[in-house]
PDB file of C-alpha atoms (C1' of nucleotides) in Angstrom:
ATOM      1  CA  MET A  19       0.000   0.000   0.000  1.00  0.00           C
ATOM      2  CA  THR A  20       2.855   2.299  -0.665  1.00  0.00           C
ATOM      3  CA  GLU A  21       1.322   3.768  -3.763  1.00  0.00           C
ATOM      4  CA  GLN A  22      -1.987   5.540  -3.669  1.00  0.00           C
ATOM      5  CA  ILE A  23      -4.033   6.895  -6.506  1.00  0.00           C
ATOM      6  CA  ALA A  24      -5.984  10.105  -6.180  1.00  0.00           C
ATOM      7  CA  ARG A  25      -8.395  11.254  -8.828  1.00  0.00           C
ATOM      8  CA  THR A  26     -10.292  13.703  -6.717  1.00  0.00           C
ATOM      9  CA  GLU A  27      -9.369  16.305  -4.141  1.00  0.00           C
ATOM     10  CA  LYS A  28     -11.118  14.275  -1.499  1.00  0.00           C
ATOM     11  CA  GLN A  29      -9.098  11.180  -2.212  1.00  0.00           C
ATOM     12  CA  LEU A  30      -5.984  13.256  -2.117  1.00  0.00           C
ATOM     13  CA  GLY A  31      -6.913  14.702   1.236  1.00  0.00           C
ATOM     14  CA  ALA A  32      -7.687  11.299   2.634  1.00  0.00           C
ATOM     15  CA  ILE A  33      -4.300  10.007   1.596  1.00  0.00           C
ATOM     16  CA  LEU A  34      -2.547  12.918   3.214  1.00  0.00           C
ATOM     17  CA  ARG A  35      -4.443  12.425   6.418  1.00  0.00           C
ATOM     18  CA  ARG A  36      -3.583   8.764   6.512  1.00  0.00           C
ATOM     19  CA  VAL A  37       0.097   9.390   5.970  1.00  0.00           C
ATOM     20  CA  ARG A  38       0.207  12.201   8.494  1.00  0.00           C
ATOM     21  CA  LYS A  39      -1.339  10.053  11.181  1.00  0.00           C
ATOM     22  CA  GLN A  40       0.960   7.222  10.391  1.00  0.00           C
ATOM     23  CA  ALA A  41       3.824   9.625  10.849  1.00  0.00           C
ATOM     24  CA  GLY A  42       2.483  10.439  14.276  1.00  0.00           C
ATOM     25  CA  LEU A  43       1.850  14.063  13.472  1.00  0.00           C
ATOM     26  CA  THR A  44      -1.056  16.313  14.336  1.00  0.00           C
ATOM     27  CA  GLN A  45      -2.432  18.872  11.908  1.00  0.00           C
ATOM     28  CA  GLY A  46      -0.891  21.535  14.047  1.00  0.00           C
ATOM     29  CA  GLY A  47       2.440  19.756  14.124  1.00  0.00           C
ATOM     30  CA  LEU A  48       2.499  19.366  10.397  1.00  0.00           C
ATOM     31  CA  GLY A  49       1.449  22.970   9.987  1.00  0.00           C
ATOM     32  CA  ASP A  50       4.349  24.140  12.092  1.00  0.00           C
ATOM     33  CA  ARG A  51       6.822  22.438   9.800  1.00  0.00           C
ATOM     34  CA  ILE A  52       5.495  24.041   6.683  1.00  0.00           C
ATOM     35  CA  HIS A  53       4.232  27.310   8.048  1.00  0.00           C
ATOM     36  CA  LEU A  54       0.585  26.587   7.522  1.00  0.00           C
ATOM     37  CA  ARG A  55      -2.198  27.027  10.028  1.00  0.00           C
ATOM     38  CA  GLN A  56      -3.783  23.990  11.515  1.00  0.00           C
ATOM     39  CA  GLY A  57      -7.028  25.142   9.984  1.00  0.00           C
ATOM     40  CA  THR A  58      -5.473  25.205   6.554  1.00  0.00           C
ATOM     41  CA  VAL A  59      -4.201  21.663   6.924  1.00  0.00           C
ATOM     42  CA  SER A  60      -7.691  20.699   7.959  1.00  0.00           C
ATOM     43  CA  ARG A  61      -9.127  22.127   4.773  1.00  0.00           C
ATOM     44  CA  LEU A  62      -6.544  20.401   2.668  1.00  0.00           C
ATOM     45  CA  GLU A  63      -7.298  17.044   4.228  1.00  0.00           C
ATOM     46  CA  ALA A  64     -11.000  17.645   3.895  1.00  0.00           C
ATOM     47  CA  GLY A  65     -10.484  17.785   0.156  1.00  0.00           C
ATOM     48  CA  GLU A  66     -11.593  21.322  -0.486  1.00  0.00           C
ATOM     49  CA  PRO A  67     -10.964  21.910  -4.178  1.00  0.00           C
ATOM     50  CA  ALA A  68      -9.926  25.510  -3.806  1.00  0.00           C
ATOM     51  CA  VAL A  69      -6.851  25.058  -1.674  1.00  0.00           C
ATOM     52  CA  GLN A  70      -3.757  26.149  -3.448  1.00  0.00           C
ATOM     53  CA  LEU A  71      -1.157  24.002  -5.072  1.00  0.00           C
ATOM     54  CA  ARG A  72       1.556  25.398  -2.832  1.00  0.00           C
ATOM     55  CA  THR A  73      -0.326  24.095   0.170  1.00  0.00           C
ATOM     56  CA  LEU A  74      -0.403  20.626  -1.276  1.00  0.00           C
ATOM     57  CA  MET A  75       3.233  20.641  -2.300  1.00  0.00           C
ATOM     58  CA  ALA A  76       4.322  21.852   1.092  1.00  0.00           C
ATOM     59  CA  ALA A  77       2.414  19.062   2.783  1.00  0.00           C
ATOM     60  CA  LEU A  78       3.837  16.449   0.458  1.00  0.00           C
ATOM     61  CA  SER A  79       7.302  17.691   1.123  1.00  0.00           C
ATOM     62  CA  ALA A  80       6.851  17.664   4.865  1.00  0.00           C
ATOM     63  CA  LEU A  81       5.498  14.147   4.766  1.00  0.00           C
ATOM     64  CA  ASP A  82       8.339  13.025   2.539  1.00  0.00           C
ATOM     65  CA  LEU A  83       6.007  12.087  -0.242  1.00  0.00           C
ATOM     66  CA  GLU A  84       6.347  12.533  -3.935  1.00  0.00           C
ATOM     67  CA  LEU A  85       3.815  13.082  -6.608  1.00  0.00           C
ATOM     68  CA  VAL A  86       3.743  10.915  -9.680  1.00  0.00           C
ATOM     69  CA  ILE A  87       1.793  11.682 -12.813  1.00  0.00           C
ATOM     70  CA  ARG A  88       0.997   8.893 -15.195  1.00  0.00           C
ATOM     71  CA  PRO A  89      -1.618   7.845 -17.726  1.00  0.00           C
ATOM     72  CA  ARG A  90      -4.750   6.463 -16.178  1.00  0.00           C
ATOM     73  CA  THR A  91      -4.536   2.771 -15.853  1.00  0.00           C
ATOM     74  CA  LYS A  92      -7.732   0.929 -15.178  1.00  0.00           C
ATOM     75  CA  GLY A  93     -11.210   2.257 -15.388  1.00  0.00           C
ATOM     76  CA  SER A  94     -12.623   4.220 -18.253  1.00  0.00           C
ATOM     77  CA  ALA A  95     -11.644   7.726 -18.953  1.00  0.00           C
ATOM     78  CA  ALA A  96     -14.429   9.532 -17.227  1.00  0.00           C
ATOM     79  CA  ASP A  97     -16.577  11.650 -19.434  1.00  0.00           C
ATOM     80  CA  ILE A  98     -15.340  15.061 -18.551  1.00  0.00           C
ATOM     81  CA  GLU A  99     -18.621  16.771 -19.160  1.00  0.00           C
ATOM     82  CA  ASP A 100     -20.203  14.682 -16.445  1.00  0.00           C
ATOM     83  CA  LEU A 101     -18.154  16.522 -13.924  1.00  0.00           C
ATOM     84  CA  PHE A 102     -20.074  19.690 -14.575  1.00  0.00           C
TER      85      PHE A 102
ATOM     86  CA  MET B  28       8.770   7.578 -19.653  1.00  0.00           C
ATOM     87  CA  THR B  29       5.194   7.019 -18.733  1.00  0.00           C
ATOM     88  CA  GLU B  30       5.678   7.943 -15.131  1.00  0.00           C
ATOM     89  CA  GLN B  31       6.822  11.385 -14.121  1.00  0.00           C
ATOM     90  CA  ILE B  32       7.754  12.703 -10.735  1.00  0.00           C
ATOM     91  CA  ALA B  33       6.886  16.218  -9.667  1.00  0.00           C
ATOM     92  CA  ARG B  34       8.193  17.721  -6.482  1.00  0.00           C
ATOM     93  CA  THR B  35       7.543  21.310  -7.323  1.00  0.00           C
ATOM     94  CA  GLU B  36       4.728  23.228  -8.955  1.00  0.00           C
ATOM     95  CA  LYS B  37       7.002  24.029 -11.853  1.00  0.00           C
ATOM     96  CA  GLN B  38       7.794  20.415 -12.529  1.00  0.00           C
ATOM     97  CA  LEU B  39       4.133  19.629 -12.357  1.00  0.00           C
ATOM     98  CA  GLY B  40       3.322  22.340 -14.838  1.00  0.00           C
ATOM     99  CA  ALA B  41       6.029  21.166 -17.185  1.00  0.00           C
ATOM    100  CA  ILE B  42       4.645  17.657 -17.151  1.00  0.00           C
ATOM    101  CA  LEU B  43       1.169  18.886 -17.917  1.00  0.00           C
ATOM    102  CA  ARG B  44       2.417  20.973 -20.790  1.00  0.00           C
ATOM    103  CA  ARG B  45       4.315  18.066 -22.270  1.00  0.00           C
ATOM    104  CA  VAL B  46       1.348  15.743 -22.065  1.00  0.00           C
ATOM    105  CA  ARG B  47      -1.019  18.310 -23.481  1.00  0.00           C
ATOM    106  CA  LYS B  48       1.193  18.920 -26.475  1.00  0.00           C
ATOM    107  CA  GLN B  49       1.630  15.254 -27.034  1.00  0.00           C
ATOM    108  CA  ALA B  50      -2.130  14.970 -27.071  1.00  0.00           C
ATOM    109  CA  GLY B  51      -2.213  17.587 -29.770  1.00  0.00           C
ATOM    110  CA  LEU B  52      -4.151  20.061 -27.697  1.00  0.00           C
ATOM    111  CA  THR B  53      -3.758  23.783 -27.314  1.00  0.00           C
ATOM    112  CA  GLN B  54      -4.207  25.547 -24.008  1.00  0.00           C
ATOM    113  CA  GLY B  55      -7.452  26.899 -25.320  1.00  0.00           C
ATOM    114  CA  GLY B  56      -8.607  23.497 -26.471  1.00  0.00           C
ATOM    115  CA  LEU B  57      -7.844  21.942 -23.135  1.00  0.00           C
ATOM    116  CA  GLY B  58      -9.534  24.830 -21.390  1.00  0.00           C
ATOM    117  CA  ASP B  59     -12.705  24.298 -23.374  1.00  0.00           C
ATOM    118  CA  ARG B  60     -12.966  20.735 -22.192  1.00  0.00           C
ATOM    119  CA  ILE B  61     -12.684  21.589 -18.567  1.00  0.00           C
ATOM    120  CA  HIS B  62     -14.253  25.005 -18.509  1.00  0.00           C
ATOM    121  CA  LEU B  63     -11.086  26.845 -17.774  1.00  0.00           C
ATOM    122  CA  ARG B  64      -9.817  29.804 -19.641  1.00  0.00           C
ATOM    123  CA  GLN B  65      -6.720  29.592 -21.745  1.00  0.00           C
ATOM    124  CA  GLY B  66      -5.043  32.064 -19.429  1.00  0.00           C
ATOM    125  CA  THR B  67      -5.695  29.870 -16.447  1.00  0.00           C
ATOM    126  CA  VAL B  68      -4.198  26.862 -18.173  1.00  0.00           C
ATOM    127  CA  SER B  69      -1.211  29.002 -18.974  1.00  0.00           C
ATOM    128  CA  ARG B  70      -0.723  29.830 -15.318  1.00  0.00           C
ATOM    129  CA  LEU B  71      -1.075  26.227 -14.300  1.00  0.00           C
ATOM    130  CA  GLU B  72       1.559  25.127 -16.778  1.00  0.00           C
ATOM    131  CA  ALA B  73       3.821  27.949 -15.735  1.00  0.00           C
ATOM    132  CA  GLY B  74       3.886  26.401 -12.288  1.00  0.00           C
ATOM    133  CA  GLU B  75       2.301  29.200 -10.317  1.00  0.00           C
ATOM    134  CA  PRO B  76       1.987  27.873  -6.787  1.00  0.00           C
ATOM    135  CA  ALA B  77      -1.293  29.562  -6.058  1.00  0.00           C
ATOM    136  CA  VAL B  78      -3.461  27.899  -8.643  1.00  0.00           C
ATOM    137  CA  GLN B  79      -6.186  25.885  -7.084  1.00  0.00           C
ATOM    138  CA  LEU B  80      -6.312  22.166  -6.654  1.00  0.00           C
ATOM    139  CA  ARG B  81      -9.532  21.964  -8.634  1.00  0.00           C
ATOM    140  CA  THR B  82      -7.704  23.449 -11.605  1.00  0.00           C
ATOM    141  CA  LEU B  83      -5.043  20.790 -11.428  1.00  0.00           C
ATOM    142  CA  MET B  84      -7.484  17.938 -11.002  1.00  0.00           C
ATOM    143  CA  ALA B  85      -9.578  19.131 -13.908  1.00  0.00           C
ATOM    144  CA  ALA B  86      -6.539  19.248 -16.138  1.00  0.00           C
ATOM    145  CA  LEU B  87      -5.415  15.797 -15.072  1.00  0.00           C
ATOM    146  CA  SER B  88      -8.819  14.436 -15.780  1.00  0.00           C
ATOM    147  CA  ALA B  89      -9.015  16.013 -19.206  1.00  0.00           C
ATOM    148  CA  LEU B  90      -5.606  14.655 -20.107  1.00  0.00           C
ATOM    149  CA  ASP B  91      -6.552  11.224 -18.838  1.00  0.00           C
ATOM    150  CA  LEU B  92      -3.855  11.278 -16.224  1.00  0.00           C
ATOM    151  CA  GLU B  93      -3.873  10.070 -12.689  1.00  0.00           C
ATOM    152  CA  LEU B  94      -2.078  11.252  -9.652  1.00  0.00           C
ATOM    153  CA  VAL B  95      -0.100   8.866  -7.525  1.00  0.00           C
ATOM    154  CA  ILE B  96       1.202   9.622  -4.069  1.00  0.00           C
ATOM    155  CA  ARG B  97       4.041   7.573  -2.702  1.00  0.00           C
ATOM    156  CA  PRO B  98       6.975   7.826  -0.348  1.00  0.00           C
ATOM    157  CA  ARG B  99       9.932   9.611  -1.813  1.00  0.00           C
ATOM    158  CA  THR B 100      12.267   7.215  -3.467  1.00  0.00           C
ATOM    159  CA  LYS B 101      15.690   8.483  -4.326  1.00  0.00           C
ATOM    160  CA  GLY B 102      17.236  11.719  -3.331  1.00  0.00           C
ATOM    161  CA  SER B 103      17.408  13.128   0.123  1.00  0.00           C
ATOM    162  CA  ALA B 104      14.416  14.362   1.945  1.00  0.00           C
ATOM    163  CA  ALA B 105      14.794  18.046   1.380  1.00  0.00           C
ATOM    164  CA  ASP B 106      15.248  20.103   4.459  1.00  0.00           C
ATOM    165  CA  ILE B 107      11.884  21.705   4.762  1.00  0.00           C
ATOM    166  CA  GLU B 108      13.173  24.847   6.337  1.00  0.00           C
ATOM    167  CA  ASP B 109      15.261  25.534   3.280  1.00  0.00           C
ATOM    168  CA  LEU B 110      12.107  26.179   1.367  1.00  0.00           C
ATOM    169  CA  PHE B 111      11.454  29.312   3.344  1.00  0.00           C
TER     170      PHE B 111
ATOM    171  C1'  DC C  30     -17.051   8.968  32.428  1.00  0.00           C
ATOM    172  C1'  DA C  31     -14.066  12.916  32.787  1.00  0.00           C
ATOM    173  C1'  DG C  32     -10.808  15.809  30.800  1.00  0.00           C
ATOM    174  C1'  DC C  33      -7.482  17.066  27.628  1.00  0.00           C
ATOM    175  C1'  DA C  34      -5.747  16.892  22.969  1.00  0.00           C
ATOM    176  C1'  DA C  35      -6.990  17.220  18.312  1.00  0.00           C
ATOM    177  C1'  DT C  36      -9.876  18.823  14.782  1.00  0.00           C
ATOM    178  C1'  DA C  37     -13.492  21.672  12.502  1.00  0.00           C
ATOM    179  C1'  DT C  38     -15.140  26.072  11.946  1.00  0.00           C
ATOM    180  C1'  DA C  39     -15.604  31.072  12.347  1.00  0.00           C
ATOM    181  C1'  DC C  40     -14.366  36.279  12.082  1.00  0.00           C
ATOM    182  C1'  DG C  41     -12.134  40.297   9.857  1.00  0.00           C
ATOM    183  C1'  DT C  42      -8.227  41.405   6.766  1.00  0.00           C
ATOM    184  C1'  DG C  43      -5.375  41.835   2.756  1.00  0.00           C
ATOM    185  C1'  DA C  44      -4.000  39.314  -1.169  1.00  0.00           C
ATOM    186  C1'  DT C  45      -5.074  36.687  -5.150  1.00  0.00           C
ATOM    187  C1'  DT C  46      -7.890  33.552  -7.525  1.00  0.00           C
ATOM    188  C1'  DG C  47     -10.583  32.414 -12.059  1.00  0.00           C
ATOM    189  C1'  DC C  48     -13.866  34.846 -14.794  1.00  0.00           C
ATOM    190  C1'  DG C  49     -14.909  37.494 -19.161  1.00  0.00           C
ATOM    191  C1'  DT C  50     -12.670  40.009 -22.338  1.00  0.00           C
ATOM    192  C1'  DA C  51      -8.921  41.931 -24.702  1.00  0.00           C
ATOM    193  C1'  DT C  52      -4.421  42.522 -26.360  1.00  0.00           C
ATOM    194  C1'  DA C  53       0.826  41.902 -26.614  1.00  0.00           C
ATOM    195  C1'  DT C  54       4.044  38.641 -27.744  1.00  0.00           C
ATOM    196  C1'  DT C  55       5.794  34.451 -29.313  1.00  0.00           C
ATOM    197  C1'  DT C  56       5.955  30.333 -32.185  1.00  0.00           C
ATOM    198  C1'  DC C  57       5.871  27.861 -36.293  1.00  0.00           C
ATOM    199  C1'  DG C  58       4.435  26.295 -40.845  1.00  0.00           C
ATOM    200  C1'  DA C  59       3.561  27.739 -45.752  1.00  0.00           C
TER     201       DA C  59
ATOM    202  C1'  DT D   2       9.778  36.010 -44.378  1.00  0.00           C
ATOM    203  C1'  DC D   3       5.103  36.502 -43.476  1.00  0.00           C
ATOM    204  C1'  DG D   4       0.976  35.679 -41.170  1.00  0.00           C
ATOM    205  C1'  DA D   5      -2.068  33.014 -38.538  1.00  0.00           C
ATOM    206  C1'  DA D   6      -2.310  30.378 -34.459  1.00  0.00           C
ATOM    207  C1'  DA D   7      -0.842  29.859 -29.896  1.00  0.00           C
ATOM    208  C1'  DT D   8       0.581  31.688 -25.619  1.00  0.00           C
ATOM    209  C1'  DA D   9       1.452  35.238 -21.996  1.00  0.00           C
ATOM    210  C1'  DT D  10      -0.499  39.148 -19.715  1.00  0.00           C
ATOM    211  C1'  DA D  11      -3.625  42.649 -18.388  1.00  0.00           C
ATOM    212  C1'  DC D  12      -8.199  44.976 -16.708  1.00  0.00           C
ATOM    213  C1'  DG D  13     -12.210  45.184 -13.407  1.00  0.00           C
ATOM    214  C1'  DC D  14     -14.990  42.009 -10.811  1.00  0.00           C
ATOM    215  C1'  DA D  15     -16.844  38.758  -7.372  1.00  0.00           C
ATOM    216  C1'  DA D  16     -15.331  35.046  -4.787  1.00  0.00           C
ATOM    217  C1'  DT D  17     -12.228  32.944  -1.797  1.00  0.00           C
ATOM    218  C1'  DC D  18      -7.673  32.079  -0.269  1.00  0.00           C
ATOM    219  C1'  DA D  19      -4.442  31.756   4.017  1.00  0.00           C
ATOM    220  C1'  DC D  20      -3.549  34.655   7.716  1.00  0.00           C
ATOM    221  C1'  DG D  21      -4.051  35.499  12.950  1.00  0.00           C
ATOM    222  C1'  DT D  22      -6.897  34.403  16.399  1.00  0.00           C
ATOM    223  C1'  DA D  23     -10.527  32.201  18.745  1.00  0.00           C
ATOM    224  C1'  DT D  24     -13.878  28.879  19.839  1.00  0.00           C
ATOM    225  C1'  DA D  25     -17.048  24.721  19.174  1.00  0.00           C
ATOM    226  C1'  DT D  26     -16.837  20.068  18.526  1.00  0.00           C
ATOM    227  C1'  DT D  27     -14.890  15.697  18.335  1.00  0.00           C
ATOM    228  C1'  DG D  28     -12.048  11.864  19.793  1.00  0.00           C
ATOM    229  C1'  DC D  29      -9.027   9.479  22.850  1.00  0.00           C
ATOM    230  C1'  DT D  30      -7.189   7.749  26.959  1.00  0.00           C
ATOM    231  C1'  DG D  31      -6.906   7.200  31.616  1.00  0.00           C
TER     232       DG D  31
END
DNA sequence: CAGCAATATACGTGATTGCGTATATTTCGA
DNA sequence: TCGAAATATACGCAATCACGTATATTGCTG
C-alpha cells in the first residue's frame, strides 16, 4: 500500500491524512513544519478543491512524499462533461 | 517515460504541458474541455503555486492522467526549512 | 465517564484567484 | 519572411484564499 491513486481532491486529502497520522503528526504539528495554520491543513485534508497548489506541495514535502503523474490505468476515462 | 515525478509546482506544470502537447491540444482546447480559460491553463503550466487544486485535477482528468502519491524514493528528503 | 488533545469552523483582513474580455508577444508552418 | 495560431499578460470584478486568532466540537485515553 505504498502507492496511492488520487483522482479527486477528497481522495488526495484522505491520503494525506492517513500518511500524516501514520507519521504520528497532528495537523498543528504538520502545519508548524510548513508554516501553515492547523485550519489550513484541515481544509486540505478535507479535500476542499480551492486550496492552493503550494499548500499541497508543502504538505507532500513535509510528509516526505512525492507526486507521480501517469496515464490512467484501469477504469474508463471519465466523461469530462459529467463533472459539470 | 510514462511515469513522471513532480516535487515542485514548476515540474508539475512542465509535465502537464508536455502531455497536453503530445495529445495535440492547445491551451485553449484543453480549457474548453474543462471550462477553464486559456489564461488559467497558462498559469497552471507555468507552475504558479497559487493555482487551485480543482484546476489541477480538472486538467489531469481532461488529459486522462492520474495522480499517484508515494513515499519519496531516491534523493534526500529536502530540508523543509530551506524552502522558506 | 471525565478531561485534555486534536480537529473543525468562524471572524475580519489583505492578497489573489478564475472569470470574461482583450491585447501583446511568441511560435511555427507555408 | 510573413501571417495566422498559440501563448502570456492585463483589466475590473466577485469570490475565496491563508492569515491570525478564537472557539465549538470531536475523539481518545486514563
